[in-house]
mmCIF file of C-alpha atoms in Angstrom:
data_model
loop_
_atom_site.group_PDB
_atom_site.id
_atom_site.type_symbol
_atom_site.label_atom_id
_atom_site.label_comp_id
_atom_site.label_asym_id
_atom_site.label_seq_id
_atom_site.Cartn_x
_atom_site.Cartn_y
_atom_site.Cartn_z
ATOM 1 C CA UNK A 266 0.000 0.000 0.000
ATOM 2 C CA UNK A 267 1.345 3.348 -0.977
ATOM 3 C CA UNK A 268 2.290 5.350 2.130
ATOM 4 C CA UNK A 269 1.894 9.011 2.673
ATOM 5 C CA UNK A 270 4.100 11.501 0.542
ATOM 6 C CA UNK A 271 6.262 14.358 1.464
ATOM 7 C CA UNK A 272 6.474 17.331 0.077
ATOM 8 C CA UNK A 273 9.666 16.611 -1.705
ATOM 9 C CA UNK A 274 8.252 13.801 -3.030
ATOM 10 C CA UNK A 275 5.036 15.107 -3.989
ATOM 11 C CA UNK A 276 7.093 18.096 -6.308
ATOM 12 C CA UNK A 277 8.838 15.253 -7.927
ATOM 13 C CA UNK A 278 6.251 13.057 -9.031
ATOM 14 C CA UNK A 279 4.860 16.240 -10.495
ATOM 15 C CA UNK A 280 8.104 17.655 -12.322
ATOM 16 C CA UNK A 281 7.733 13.778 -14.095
ATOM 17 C CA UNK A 282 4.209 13.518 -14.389
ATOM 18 C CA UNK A 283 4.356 11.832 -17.902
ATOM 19 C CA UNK A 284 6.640 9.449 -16.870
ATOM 20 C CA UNK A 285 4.964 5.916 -18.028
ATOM 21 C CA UNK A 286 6.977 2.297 -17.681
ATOM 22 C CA UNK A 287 2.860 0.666 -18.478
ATOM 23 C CA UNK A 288 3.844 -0.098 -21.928
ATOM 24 C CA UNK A 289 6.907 -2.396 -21.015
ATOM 25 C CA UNK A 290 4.442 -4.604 -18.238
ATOM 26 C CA UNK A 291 2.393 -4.825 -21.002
ATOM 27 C CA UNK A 292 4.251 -6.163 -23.815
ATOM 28 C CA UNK A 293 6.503 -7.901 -21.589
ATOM 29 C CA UNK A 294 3.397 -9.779 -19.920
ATOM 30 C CA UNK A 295 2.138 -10.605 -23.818
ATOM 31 C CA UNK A 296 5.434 -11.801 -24.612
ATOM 32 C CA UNK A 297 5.861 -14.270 -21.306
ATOM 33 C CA UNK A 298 1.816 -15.715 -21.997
ATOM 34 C CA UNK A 299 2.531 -16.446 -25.180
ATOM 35 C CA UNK A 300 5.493 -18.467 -24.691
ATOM 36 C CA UNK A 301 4.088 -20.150 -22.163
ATOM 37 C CA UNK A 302 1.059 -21.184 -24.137
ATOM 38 C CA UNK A 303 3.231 -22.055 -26.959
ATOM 39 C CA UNK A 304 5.378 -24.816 -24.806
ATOM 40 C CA UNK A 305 2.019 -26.528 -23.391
ATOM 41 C CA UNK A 306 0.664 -26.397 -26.635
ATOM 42 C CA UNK A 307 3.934 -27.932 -27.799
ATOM 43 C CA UNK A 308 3.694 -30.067 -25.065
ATOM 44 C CA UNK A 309 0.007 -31.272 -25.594
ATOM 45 C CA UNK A 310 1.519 -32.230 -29.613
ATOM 46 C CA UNK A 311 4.376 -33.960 -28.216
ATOM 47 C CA UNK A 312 1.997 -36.425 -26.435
ATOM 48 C CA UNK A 313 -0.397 -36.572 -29.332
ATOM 49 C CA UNK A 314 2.548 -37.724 -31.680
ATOM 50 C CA UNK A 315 3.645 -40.120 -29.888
ATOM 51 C CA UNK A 316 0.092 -41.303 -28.910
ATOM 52 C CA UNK A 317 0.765 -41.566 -25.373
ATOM 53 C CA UNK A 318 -2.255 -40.323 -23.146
ATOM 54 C CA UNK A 319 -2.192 -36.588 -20.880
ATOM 55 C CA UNK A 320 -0.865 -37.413 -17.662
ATOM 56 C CA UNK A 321 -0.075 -35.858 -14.169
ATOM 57 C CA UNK A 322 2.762 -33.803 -15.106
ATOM 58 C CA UNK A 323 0.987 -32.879 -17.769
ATOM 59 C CA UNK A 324 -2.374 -31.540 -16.067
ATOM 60 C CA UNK A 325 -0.323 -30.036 -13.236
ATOM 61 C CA UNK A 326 1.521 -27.659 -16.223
ATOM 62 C CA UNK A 327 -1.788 -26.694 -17.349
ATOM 63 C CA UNK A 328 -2.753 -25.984 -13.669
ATOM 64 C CA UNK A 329 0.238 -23.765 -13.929
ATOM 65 C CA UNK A 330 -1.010 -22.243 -16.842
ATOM 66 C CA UNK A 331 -4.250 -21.416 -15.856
ATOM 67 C CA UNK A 332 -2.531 -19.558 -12.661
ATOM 68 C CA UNK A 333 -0.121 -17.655 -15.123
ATOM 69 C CA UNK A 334 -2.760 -16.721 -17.391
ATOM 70 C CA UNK A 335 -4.743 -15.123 -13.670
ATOM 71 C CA UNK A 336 -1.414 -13.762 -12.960
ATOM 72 C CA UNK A 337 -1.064 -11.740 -16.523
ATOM 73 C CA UNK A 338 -4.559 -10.865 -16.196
ATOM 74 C CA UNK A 339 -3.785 -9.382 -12.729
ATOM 75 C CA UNK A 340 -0.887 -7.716 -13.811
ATOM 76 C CA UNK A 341 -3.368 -5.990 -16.859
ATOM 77 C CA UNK A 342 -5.172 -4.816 -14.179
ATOM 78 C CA UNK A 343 -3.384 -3.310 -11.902
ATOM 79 C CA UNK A 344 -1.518 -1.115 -15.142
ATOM 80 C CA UNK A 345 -4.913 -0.314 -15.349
ATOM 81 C CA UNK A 346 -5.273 0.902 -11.916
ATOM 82 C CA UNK A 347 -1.888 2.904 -12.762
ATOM 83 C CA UNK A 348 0.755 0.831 -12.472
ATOM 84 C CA UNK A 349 4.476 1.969 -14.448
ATOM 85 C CA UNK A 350 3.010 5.594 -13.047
ATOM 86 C CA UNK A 351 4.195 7.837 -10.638
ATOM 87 C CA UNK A 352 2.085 6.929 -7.409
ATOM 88 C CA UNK A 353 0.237 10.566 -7.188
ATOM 89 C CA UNK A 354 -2.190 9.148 -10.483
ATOM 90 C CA UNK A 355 -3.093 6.018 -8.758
ATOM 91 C CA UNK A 356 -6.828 5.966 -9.697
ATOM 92 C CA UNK A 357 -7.736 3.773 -6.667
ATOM 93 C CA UNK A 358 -5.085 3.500 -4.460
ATOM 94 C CA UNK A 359 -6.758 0.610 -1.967
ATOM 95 C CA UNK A 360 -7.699 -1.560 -5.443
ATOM 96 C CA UNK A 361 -4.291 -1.162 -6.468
ATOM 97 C CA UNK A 362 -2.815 -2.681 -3.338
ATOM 98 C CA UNK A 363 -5.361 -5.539 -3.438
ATOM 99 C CA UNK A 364 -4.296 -6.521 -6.907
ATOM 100 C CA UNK A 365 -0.551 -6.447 -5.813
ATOM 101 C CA UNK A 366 -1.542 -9.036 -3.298
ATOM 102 C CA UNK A 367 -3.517 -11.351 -5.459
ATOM 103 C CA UNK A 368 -0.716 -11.424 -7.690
ATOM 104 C CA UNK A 369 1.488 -11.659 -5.125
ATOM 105 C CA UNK A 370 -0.605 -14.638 -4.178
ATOM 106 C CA UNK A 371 -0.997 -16.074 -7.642
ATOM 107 C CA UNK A 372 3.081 -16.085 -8.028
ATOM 108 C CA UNK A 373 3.517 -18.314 -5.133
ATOM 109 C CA UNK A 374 1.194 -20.895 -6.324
ATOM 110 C CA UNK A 375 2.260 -20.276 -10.198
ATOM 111 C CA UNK A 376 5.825 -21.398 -8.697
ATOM 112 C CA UNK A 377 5.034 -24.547 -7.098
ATOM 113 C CA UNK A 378 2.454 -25.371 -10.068
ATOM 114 C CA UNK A 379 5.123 -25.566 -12.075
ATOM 115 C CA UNK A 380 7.975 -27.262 -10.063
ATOM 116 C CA UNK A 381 5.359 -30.171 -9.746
ATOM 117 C CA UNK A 382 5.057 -30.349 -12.651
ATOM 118 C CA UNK A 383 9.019 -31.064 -13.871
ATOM 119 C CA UNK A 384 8.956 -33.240 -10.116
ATOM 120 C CA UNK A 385 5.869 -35.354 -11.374
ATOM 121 C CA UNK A 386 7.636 -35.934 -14.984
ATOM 122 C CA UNK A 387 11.293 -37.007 -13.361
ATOM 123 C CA UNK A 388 8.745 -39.462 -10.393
ATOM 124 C CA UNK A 389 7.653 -40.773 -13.511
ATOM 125 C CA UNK A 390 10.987 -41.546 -15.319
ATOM 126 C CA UNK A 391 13.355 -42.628 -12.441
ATOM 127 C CA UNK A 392 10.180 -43.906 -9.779
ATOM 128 C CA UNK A 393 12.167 -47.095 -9.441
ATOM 129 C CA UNK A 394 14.652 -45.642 -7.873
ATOM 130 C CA UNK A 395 13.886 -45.898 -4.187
ATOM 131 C CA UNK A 396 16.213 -43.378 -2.773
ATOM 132 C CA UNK A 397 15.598 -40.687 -5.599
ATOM 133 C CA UNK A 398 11.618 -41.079 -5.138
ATOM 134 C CA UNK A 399 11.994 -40.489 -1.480
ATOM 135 C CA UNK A 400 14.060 -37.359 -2.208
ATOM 136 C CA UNK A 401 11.760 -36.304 -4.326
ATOM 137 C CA UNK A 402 9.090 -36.644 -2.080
ATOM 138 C CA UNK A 403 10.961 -34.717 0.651
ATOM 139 C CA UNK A 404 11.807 -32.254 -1.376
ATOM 140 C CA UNK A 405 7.768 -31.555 -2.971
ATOM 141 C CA UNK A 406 6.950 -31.459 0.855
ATOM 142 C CA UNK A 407 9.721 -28.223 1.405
ATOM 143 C CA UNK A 408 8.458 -26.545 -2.538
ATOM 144 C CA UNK A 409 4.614 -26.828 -0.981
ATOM 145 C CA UNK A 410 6.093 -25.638 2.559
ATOM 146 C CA UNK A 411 8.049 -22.324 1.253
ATOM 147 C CA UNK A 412 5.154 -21.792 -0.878
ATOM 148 C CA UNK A 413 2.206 -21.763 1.982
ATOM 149 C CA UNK A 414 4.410 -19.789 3.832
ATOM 150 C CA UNK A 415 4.995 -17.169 1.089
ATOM 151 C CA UNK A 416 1.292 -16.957 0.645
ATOM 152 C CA UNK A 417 0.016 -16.831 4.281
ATOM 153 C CA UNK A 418 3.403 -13.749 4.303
ATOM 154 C CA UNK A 419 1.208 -12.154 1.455
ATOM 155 C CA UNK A 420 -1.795 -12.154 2.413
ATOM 156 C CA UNK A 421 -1.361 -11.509 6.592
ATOM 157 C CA UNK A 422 1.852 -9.391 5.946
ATOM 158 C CA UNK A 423 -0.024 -6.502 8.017
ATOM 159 C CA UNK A 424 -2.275 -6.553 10.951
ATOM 160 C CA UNK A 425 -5.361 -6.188 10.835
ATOM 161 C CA UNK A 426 -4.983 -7.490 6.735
ATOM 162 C CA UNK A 427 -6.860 -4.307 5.678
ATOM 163 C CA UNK A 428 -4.375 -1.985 7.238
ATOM 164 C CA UNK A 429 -2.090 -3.245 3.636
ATOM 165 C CA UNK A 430 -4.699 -0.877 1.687
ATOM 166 C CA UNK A 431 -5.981 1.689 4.381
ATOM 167 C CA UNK A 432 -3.451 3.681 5.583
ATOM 168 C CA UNK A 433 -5.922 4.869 8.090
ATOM 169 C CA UNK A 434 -6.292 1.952 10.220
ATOM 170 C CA UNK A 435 -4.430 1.543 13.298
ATOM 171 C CA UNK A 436 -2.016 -1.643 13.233
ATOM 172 C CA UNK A 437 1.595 -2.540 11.545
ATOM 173 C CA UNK A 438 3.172 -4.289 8.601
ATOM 174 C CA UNK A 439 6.372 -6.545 8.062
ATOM 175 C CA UNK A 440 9.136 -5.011 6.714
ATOM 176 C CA UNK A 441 8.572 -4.913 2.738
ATOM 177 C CA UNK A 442 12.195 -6.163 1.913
ATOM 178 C CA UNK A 443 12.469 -9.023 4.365
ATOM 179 C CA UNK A 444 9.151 -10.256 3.530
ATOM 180 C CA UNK A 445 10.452 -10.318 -0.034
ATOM 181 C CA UNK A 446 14.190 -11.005 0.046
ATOM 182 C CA UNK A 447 14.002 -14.215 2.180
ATOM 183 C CA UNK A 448 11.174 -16.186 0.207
ATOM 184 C CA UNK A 449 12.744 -15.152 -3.336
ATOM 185 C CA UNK A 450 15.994 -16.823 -1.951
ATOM 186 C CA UNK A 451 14.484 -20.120 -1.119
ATOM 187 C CA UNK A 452 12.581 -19.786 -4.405
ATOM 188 C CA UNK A 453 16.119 -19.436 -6.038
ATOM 189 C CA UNK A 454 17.441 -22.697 -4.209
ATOM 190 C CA UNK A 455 14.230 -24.604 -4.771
ATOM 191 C CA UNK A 456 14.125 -23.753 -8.535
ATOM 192 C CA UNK A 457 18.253 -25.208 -8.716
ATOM 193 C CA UNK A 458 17.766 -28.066 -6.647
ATOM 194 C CA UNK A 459 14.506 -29.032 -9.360
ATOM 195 C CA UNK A 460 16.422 -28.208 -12.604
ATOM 196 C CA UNK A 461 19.327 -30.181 -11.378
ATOM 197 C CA UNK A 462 17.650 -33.361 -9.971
ATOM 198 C CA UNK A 463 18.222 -35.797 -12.833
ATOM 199 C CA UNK A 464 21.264 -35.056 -14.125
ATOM 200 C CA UNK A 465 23.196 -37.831 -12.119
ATOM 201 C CA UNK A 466 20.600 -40.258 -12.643
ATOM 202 C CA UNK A 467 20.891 -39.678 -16.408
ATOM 203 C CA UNK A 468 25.053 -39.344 -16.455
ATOM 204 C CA UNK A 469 24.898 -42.871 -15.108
ATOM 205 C CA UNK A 470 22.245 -44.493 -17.969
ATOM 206 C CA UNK A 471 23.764 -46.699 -20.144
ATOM 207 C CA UNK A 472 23.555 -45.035 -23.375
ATOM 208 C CA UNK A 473 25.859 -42.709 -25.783
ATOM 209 C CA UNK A 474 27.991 -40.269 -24.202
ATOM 210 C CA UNK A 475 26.329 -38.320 -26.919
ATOM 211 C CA UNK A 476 23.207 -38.688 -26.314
ATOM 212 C CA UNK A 477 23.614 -38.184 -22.520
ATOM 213 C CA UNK A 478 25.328 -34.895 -22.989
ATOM 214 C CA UNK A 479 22.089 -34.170 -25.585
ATOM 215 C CA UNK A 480 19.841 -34.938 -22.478
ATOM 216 C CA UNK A 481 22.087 -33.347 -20.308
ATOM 217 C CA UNK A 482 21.967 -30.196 -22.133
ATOM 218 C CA UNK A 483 18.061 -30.253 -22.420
ATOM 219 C CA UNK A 484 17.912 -30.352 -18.612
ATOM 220 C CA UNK A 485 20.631 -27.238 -18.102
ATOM 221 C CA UNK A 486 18.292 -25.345 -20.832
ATOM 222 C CA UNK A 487 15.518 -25.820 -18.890
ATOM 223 C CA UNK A 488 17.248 -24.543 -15.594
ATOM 224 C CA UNK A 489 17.064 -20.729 -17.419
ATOM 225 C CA UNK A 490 14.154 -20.616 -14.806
ATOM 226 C CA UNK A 491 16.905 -20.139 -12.417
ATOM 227 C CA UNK A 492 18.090 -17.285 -13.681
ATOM 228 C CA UNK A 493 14.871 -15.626 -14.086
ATOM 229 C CA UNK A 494 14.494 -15.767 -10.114
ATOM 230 C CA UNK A 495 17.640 -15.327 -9.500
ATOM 231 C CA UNK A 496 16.798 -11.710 -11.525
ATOM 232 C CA UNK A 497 13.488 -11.177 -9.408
ATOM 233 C CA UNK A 498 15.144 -12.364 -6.229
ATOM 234 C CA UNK A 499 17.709 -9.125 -6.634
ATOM 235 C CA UNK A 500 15.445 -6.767 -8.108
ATOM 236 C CA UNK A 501 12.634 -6.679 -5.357
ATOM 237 C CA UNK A 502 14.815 -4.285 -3.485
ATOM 238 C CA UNK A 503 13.658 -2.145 -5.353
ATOM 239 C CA UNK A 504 10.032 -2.214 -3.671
ATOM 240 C CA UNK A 505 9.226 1.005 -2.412
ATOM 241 C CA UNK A 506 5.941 2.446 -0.323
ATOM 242 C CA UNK A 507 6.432 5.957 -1.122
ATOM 243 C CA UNK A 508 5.785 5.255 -4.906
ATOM 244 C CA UNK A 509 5.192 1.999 -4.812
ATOM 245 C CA UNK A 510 3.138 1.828 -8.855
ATOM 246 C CA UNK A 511 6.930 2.949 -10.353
ATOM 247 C CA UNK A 512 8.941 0.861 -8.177
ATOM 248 C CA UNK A 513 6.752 -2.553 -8.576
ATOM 249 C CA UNK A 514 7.267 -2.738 -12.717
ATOM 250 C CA UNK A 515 10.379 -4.788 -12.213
ATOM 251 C CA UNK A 516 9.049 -7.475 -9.777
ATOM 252 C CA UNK A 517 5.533 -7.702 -11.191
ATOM 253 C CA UNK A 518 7.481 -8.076 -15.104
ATOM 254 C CA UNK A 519 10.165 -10.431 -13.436
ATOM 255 C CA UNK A 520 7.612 -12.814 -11.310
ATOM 256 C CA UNK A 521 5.567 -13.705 -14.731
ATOM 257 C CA UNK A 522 8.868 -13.603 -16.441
ATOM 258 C CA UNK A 523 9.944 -16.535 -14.021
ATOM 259 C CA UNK A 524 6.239 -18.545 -13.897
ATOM 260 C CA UNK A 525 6.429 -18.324 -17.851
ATOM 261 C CA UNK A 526 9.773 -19.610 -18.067
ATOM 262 C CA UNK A 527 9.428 -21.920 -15.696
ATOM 263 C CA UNK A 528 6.578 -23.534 -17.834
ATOM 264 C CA UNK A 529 8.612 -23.527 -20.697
ATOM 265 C CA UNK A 530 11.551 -25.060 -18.657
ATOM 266 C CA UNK A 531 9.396 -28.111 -17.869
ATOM 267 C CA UNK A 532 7.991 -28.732 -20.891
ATOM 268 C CA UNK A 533 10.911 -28.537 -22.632
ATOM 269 C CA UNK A 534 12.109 -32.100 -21.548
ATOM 270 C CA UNK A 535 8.983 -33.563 -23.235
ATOM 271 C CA UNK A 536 8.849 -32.346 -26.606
ATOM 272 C CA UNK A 537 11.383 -34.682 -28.109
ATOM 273 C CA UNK A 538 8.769 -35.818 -30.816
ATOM 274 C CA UNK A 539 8.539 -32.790 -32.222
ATOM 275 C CA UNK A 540 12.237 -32.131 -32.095
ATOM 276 C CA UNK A 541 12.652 -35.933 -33.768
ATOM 277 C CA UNK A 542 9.801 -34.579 -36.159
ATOM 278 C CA UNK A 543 11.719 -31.616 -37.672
ATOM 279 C CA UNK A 544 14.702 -32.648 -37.845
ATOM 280 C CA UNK A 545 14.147 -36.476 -38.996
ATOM 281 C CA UNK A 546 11.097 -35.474 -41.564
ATOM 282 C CA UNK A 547 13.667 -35.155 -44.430
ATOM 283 C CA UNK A 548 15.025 -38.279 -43.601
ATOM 284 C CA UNK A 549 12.624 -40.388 -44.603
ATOM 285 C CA UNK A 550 15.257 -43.421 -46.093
ATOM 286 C CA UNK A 551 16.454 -44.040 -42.487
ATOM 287 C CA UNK A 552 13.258 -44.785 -40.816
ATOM 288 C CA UNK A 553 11.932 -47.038 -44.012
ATOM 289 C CA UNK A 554 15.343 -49.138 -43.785
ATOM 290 C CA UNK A 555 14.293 -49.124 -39.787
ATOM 291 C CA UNK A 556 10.962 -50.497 -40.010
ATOM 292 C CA UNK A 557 11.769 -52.693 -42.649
ATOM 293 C CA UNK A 558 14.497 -54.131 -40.304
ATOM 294 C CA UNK A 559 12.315 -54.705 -38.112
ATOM 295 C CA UNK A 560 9.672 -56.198 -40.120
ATOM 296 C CA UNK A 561 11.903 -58.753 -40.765
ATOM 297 C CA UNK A 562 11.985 -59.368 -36.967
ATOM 298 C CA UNK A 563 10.193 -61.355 -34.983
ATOM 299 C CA UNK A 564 7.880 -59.030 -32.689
ATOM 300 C CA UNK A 565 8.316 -60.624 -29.668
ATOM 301 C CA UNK A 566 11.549 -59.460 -27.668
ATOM 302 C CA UNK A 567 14.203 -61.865 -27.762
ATOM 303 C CA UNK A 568 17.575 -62.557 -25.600
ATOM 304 C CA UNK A 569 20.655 -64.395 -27.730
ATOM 305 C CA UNK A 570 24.137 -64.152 -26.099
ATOM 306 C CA UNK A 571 23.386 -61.859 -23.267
ATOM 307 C CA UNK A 572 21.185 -59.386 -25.514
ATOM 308 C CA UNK A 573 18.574 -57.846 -23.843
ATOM 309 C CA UNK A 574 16.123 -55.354 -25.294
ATOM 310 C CA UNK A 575 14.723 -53.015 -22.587
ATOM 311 C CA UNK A 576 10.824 -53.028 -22.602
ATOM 312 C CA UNK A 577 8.723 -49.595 -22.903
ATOM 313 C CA UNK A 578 8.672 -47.779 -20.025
ATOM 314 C CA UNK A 579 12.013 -47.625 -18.905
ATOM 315 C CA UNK A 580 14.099 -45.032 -17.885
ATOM 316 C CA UNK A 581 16.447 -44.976 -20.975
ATOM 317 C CA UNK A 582 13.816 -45.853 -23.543
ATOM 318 C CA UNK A 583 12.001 -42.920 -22.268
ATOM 319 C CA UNK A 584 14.937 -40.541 -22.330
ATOM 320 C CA UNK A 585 15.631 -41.738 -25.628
ATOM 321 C CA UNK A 586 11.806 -40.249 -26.658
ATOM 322 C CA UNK A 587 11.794 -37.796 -23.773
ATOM 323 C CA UNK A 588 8.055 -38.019 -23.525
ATOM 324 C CA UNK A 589 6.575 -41.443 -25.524
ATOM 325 C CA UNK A 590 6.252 -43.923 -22.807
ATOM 326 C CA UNK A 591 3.605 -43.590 -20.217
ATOM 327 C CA UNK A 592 5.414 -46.193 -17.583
ATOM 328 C CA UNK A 593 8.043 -44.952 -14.912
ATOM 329 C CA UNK A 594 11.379 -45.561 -14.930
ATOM 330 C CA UNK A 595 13.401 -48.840 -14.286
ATOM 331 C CA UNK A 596 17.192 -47.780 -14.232
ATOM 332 C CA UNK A 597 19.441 -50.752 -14.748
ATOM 333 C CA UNK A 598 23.365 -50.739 -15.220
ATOM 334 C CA UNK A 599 23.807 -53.576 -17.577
ATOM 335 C CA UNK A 600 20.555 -52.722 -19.996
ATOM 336 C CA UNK A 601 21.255 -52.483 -24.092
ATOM 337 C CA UNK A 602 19.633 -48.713 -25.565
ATOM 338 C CA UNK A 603 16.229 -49.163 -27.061
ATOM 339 C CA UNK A 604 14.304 -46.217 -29.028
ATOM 340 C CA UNK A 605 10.844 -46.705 -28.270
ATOM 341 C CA UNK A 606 8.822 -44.978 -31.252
ATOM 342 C CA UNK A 607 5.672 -44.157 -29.618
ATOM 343 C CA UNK A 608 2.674 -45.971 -32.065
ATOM 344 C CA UNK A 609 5.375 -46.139 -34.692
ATOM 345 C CA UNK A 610 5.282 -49.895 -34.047
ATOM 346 C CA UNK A 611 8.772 -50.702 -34.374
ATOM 347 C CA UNK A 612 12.009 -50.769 -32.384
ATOM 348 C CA UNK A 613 15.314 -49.920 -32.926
ATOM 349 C CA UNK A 614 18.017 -52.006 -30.554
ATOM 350 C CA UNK A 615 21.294 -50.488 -30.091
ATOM 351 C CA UNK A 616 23.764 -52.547 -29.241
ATOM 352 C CA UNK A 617 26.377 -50.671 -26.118
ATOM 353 C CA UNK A 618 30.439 -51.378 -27.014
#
């Protein structure tokens, strides 16, 4: 809530009256949506490609989704209200704090949405593994803990809750900074610790050193979430009371900035198909000599001399798709590669040197 202005400040909001920073939330909130809508669309084709059905992950990103999209639509608002202004042409000073809060509010849950999401997708490739699982169920119990915490912060930051948009009742509020600065870390940590949890797991598959730095790389890419927040995390020092419209344009930009990366970061992993799609379209001569190799097979998985051809659903066949087998992971040391081609109905073995 915008606090009372001095006289100094007063002449200076007035000597830059026409100052305006609405455009950038604006077009920067446009930009963010659409990318995020772009990667679940992407995602949503990924799955329909390689005919595998919508799954948790996949309804928790559009839960994340949904939350950005209330988020953006907050943000619209409150630039509405007079946001990117000076605070002495806030049209309704008490709305405008309100909004602030709900988006506030919205970020919080936008985060977790979509850090369950990439945990939910990684459960689903390495859930075999019995100490990773129980990490990762540890570690969605701290996400949903910093995240309750951040909203009861936002929503009870002053006492009695009005007091955050009516200067004129009697009470107290947090200090701004703290209530911000502490949070945003953990969000920082949280968001590393997720982007980072299956790279071991896939360094030790049995496959290509190629392909693991491929997978490897995907997983880094996806981690630019980090540096979004990292961005935020810094920048909410700027908050400010005494013209509080001007100095929240950075945060409100950076916090959909971070929940729209961060839904492009975790559906990044799962839009192999469409990568495979592209690039292999022109290629059409390999994948004919493919299935007629394995026409010539017999269609029932065989072993001869130690061979072993790794059933769908495992954690390498998977990675090998990123995103065409519905099963979860079963990471073995001594397994042979096998590309599972989602309704393609063949199967490529590779054998490991």
């Amino acid at each position: 809530m915008p606090s009372l202005l001095s006289s100094t400040e007063i002449e200076y909001e007035l000597a830059h009256i026409h100052d305006n920073r609405a455009p950038n939330v604006v077009i920067s909130a446009a930009i963010c949506i659409s990318l995020a809508i772009t990667a679940v669309l992407l995602r949503l084709l990924a799955r329909r490609l390689s005919k595998v059905r919508i799954l948790a992950d996949d309804y928790m990103i559009l839960f994340a989704l949904i939350i950005c999209m209330g988020q953006v639509a907050a943000c619209l608002y409150s630039v509405h209200l007079g946001a990117g202004k000076h605070v002495i042409l806030l049209k309704d000073p008490a709305a405008y704090a309100k909004t602030i809060i709900a988006m506030e509010v919205l970020y919080c849950i936008g985060t977790a949405a979509f850090k369950y999401s990439a945990l939910l997708l990684f459960h689903r490739i390495f859930g075999s593994v019995p100490r990773f699982t129980a990490f990762l169920w540890c570690f969605a119990f701290v996400i949903l803990a910093n995240n309750i915490a951040e909203v009861f912060l936002s929503i009870f930051q002053c006492t009695p809750v009005h007091k955050a948009w009516d200067l004129n009742v009697e009470g107290s509020c947090v200090n701004i900074l703290l209530a911000a600065c502490i949070p945003g870390s953990l969000n920082v940590i949280s968001d590393v610790v997720t982007f980072l949890l299956p790279i071991p797991l896939i360094w030790n598959l049995h496959m290509e050193r190629n392909r693991k730095i491929q997978l490897v790389g995907i997983f880094l890419l996806s981690g630019f979430v980090c540096i979004a927040s990292t961005y935020r995390a810094i920048i909410v020092k700027r908050l400010s009371h005494q013209d509080a419209s001007w100095a929240d344009v950075d945060p409100i930009i950076w916090a959909i900035v971070e929940n729209s990366i961060g839904i492009v970061s975790a559906s990044l992993p799962t839009m192999r198909p469409i990568y495979s799609l592209i690039v292999r379209g022109h290629h059409c001569s390999s994948v004919e000599r493919s299935c007629e190799r394995c026409n010539n097979k017999s269609p029932t998985p065989r072993s001869s001399g130690g061979r072993r051809v790794r059933k769908p659903g495992s954690a390498t066949s998977w990675l090998e798709t990123l995103g065409t087998s519905d099963g979860k992971g079963s990471c073995q040391s001594d397994d042979h590669e096998c590309l599972e081609k989602g309704g393609a109905g063949w199967t490529e073995v590779v054998e490991m040197d």
